[in-house]
Coordinates of C-alpha atoms in Angstrom, one line a residue:
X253 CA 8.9 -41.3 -10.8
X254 CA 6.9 -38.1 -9.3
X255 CA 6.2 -37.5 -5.6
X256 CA 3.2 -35.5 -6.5
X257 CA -0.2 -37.8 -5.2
X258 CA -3.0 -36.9 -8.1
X259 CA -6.0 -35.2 -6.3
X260 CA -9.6 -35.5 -8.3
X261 CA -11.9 -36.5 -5.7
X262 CA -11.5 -32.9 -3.6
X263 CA -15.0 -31.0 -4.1
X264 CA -17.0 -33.4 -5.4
X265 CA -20.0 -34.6 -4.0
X266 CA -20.8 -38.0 -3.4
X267 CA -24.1 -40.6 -2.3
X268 CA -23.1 -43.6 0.2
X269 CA -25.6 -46.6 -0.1
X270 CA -26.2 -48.0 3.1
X271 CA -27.0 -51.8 3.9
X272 CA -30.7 -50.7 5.4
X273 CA -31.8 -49.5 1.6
X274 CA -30.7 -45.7 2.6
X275 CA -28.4 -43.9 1.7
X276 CA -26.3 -40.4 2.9
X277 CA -25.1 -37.8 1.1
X278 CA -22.0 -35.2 1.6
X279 CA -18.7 -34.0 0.3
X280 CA -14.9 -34.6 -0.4
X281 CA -13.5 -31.8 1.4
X282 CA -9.6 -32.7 0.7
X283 CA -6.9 -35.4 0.8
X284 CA -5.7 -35.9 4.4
X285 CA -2.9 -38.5 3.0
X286 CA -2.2 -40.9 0.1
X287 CA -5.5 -42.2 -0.9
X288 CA -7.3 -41.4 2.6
X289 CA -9.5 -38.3 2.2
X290 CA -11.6 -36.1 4.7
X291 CA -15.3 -35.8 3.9
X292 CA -18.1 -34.5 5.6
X293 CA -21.7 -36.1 5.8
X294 CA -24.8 -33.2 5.1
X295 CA -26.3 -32.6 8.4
X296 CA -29.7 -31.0 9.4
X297 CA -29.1 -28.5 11.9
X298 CA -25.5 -28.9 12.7
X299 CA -22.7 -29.5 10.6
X300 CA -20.8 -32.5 11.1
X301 CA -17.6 -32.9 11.8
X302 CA -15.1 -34.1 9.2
X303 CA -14.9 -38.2 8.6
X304 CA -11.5 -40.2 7.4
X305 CA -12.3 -42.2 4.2
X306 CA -10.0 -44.5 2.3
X307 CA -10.0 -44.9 -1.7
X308 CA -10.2 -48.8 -0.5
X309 CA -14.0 -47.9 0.9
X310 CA -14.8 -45.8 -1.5
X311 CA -14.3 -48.7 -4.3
X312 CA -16.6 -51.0 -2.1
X313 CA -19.6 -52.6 -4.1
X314 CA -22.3 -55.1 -2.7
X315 CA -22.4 -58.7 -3.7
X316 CA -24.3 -58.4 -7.1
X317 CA -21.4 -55.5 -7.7
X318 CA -23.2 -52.0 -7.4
X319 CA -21.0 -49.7 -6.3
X320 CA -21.9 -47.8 -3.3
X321 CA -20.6 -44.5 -3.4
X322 CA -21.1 -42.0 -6.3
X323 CA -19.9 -38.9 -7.1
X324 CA -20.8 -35.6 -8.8
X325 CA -19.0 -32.5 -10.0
X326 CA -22.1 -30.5 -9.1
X327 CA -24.5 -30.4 -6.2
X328 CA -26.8 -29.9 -8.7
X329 CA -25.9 -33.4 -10.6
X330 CA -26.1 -34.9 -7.0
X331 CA -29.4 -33.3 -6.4
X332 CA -30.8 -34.9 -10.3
X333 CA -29.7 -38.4 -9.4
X334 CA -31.6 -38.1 -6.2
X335 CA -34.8 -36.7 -7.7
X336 CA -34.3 -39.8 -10.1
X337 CA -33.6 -42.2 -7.6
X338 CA -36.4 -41.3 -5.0
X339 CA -39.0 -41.2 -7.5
X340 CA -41.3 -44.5 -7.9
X341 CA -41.5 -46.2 -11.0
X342 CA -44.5 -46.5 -12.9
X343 CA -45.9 -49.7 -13.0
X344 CA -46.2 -51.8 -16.9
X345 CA -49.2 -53.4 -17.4
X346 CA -48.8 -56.0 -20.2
X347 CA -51.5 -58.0 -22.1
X348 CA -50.5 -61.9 -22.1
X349 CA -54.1 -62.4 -24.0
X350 CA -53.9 -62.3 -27.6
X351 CA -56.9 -60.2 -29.1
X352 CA -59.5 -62.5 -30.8
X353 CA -58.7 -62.3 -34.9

């Protein structure tokens, strides 16, 4: 068997649903140990300082099973998802009358 802990997760971006409908963004910045990794929220202003994450949290889904945390190669992917995800929907208007013959 091989020592050597298989890193993919460093550099990639990633969106954290919250319980409130919200959600936060950031970035894997590296492993800190076996399946706990460092990431850092986005901030405003001020960058924030770096947070300890576990695989086990990042696997977490809500009750219905959506996952909560995504991730991206790209800022840019990060950035479409978000566009998609903060735009409304258009509302469907559907005729339950049937045309007279």
């Amino acid at each position: 068997m091989s020592d050597t802990v298989i890193d993919s997760l460093t550099g990639a971006y990633f969106t954290v649903d919250d319980e409130d409908g919200t959600y936060g963004t950031g970035q894997v910045i590296r492993l800190a140990a076996e399946g706990v990794y460092f990431i850092r929220f986005d901030g405003n202003e001020v960058t924030l300082p770096l947070e300890l994450v576990s695989i086990g949290e990042m696997l977490e889904a809500t009750d219905q099973g959506y996952k909560l945390w995504r991730f991206f190669d790209t800022i840019e992917e990060r950035d479409k998802w978000i566009e998609w995800l903060d735009t409304p929907s258009k509302p469907r208007v559907l005729s339950l009358v049937r045309p007279p013959k």
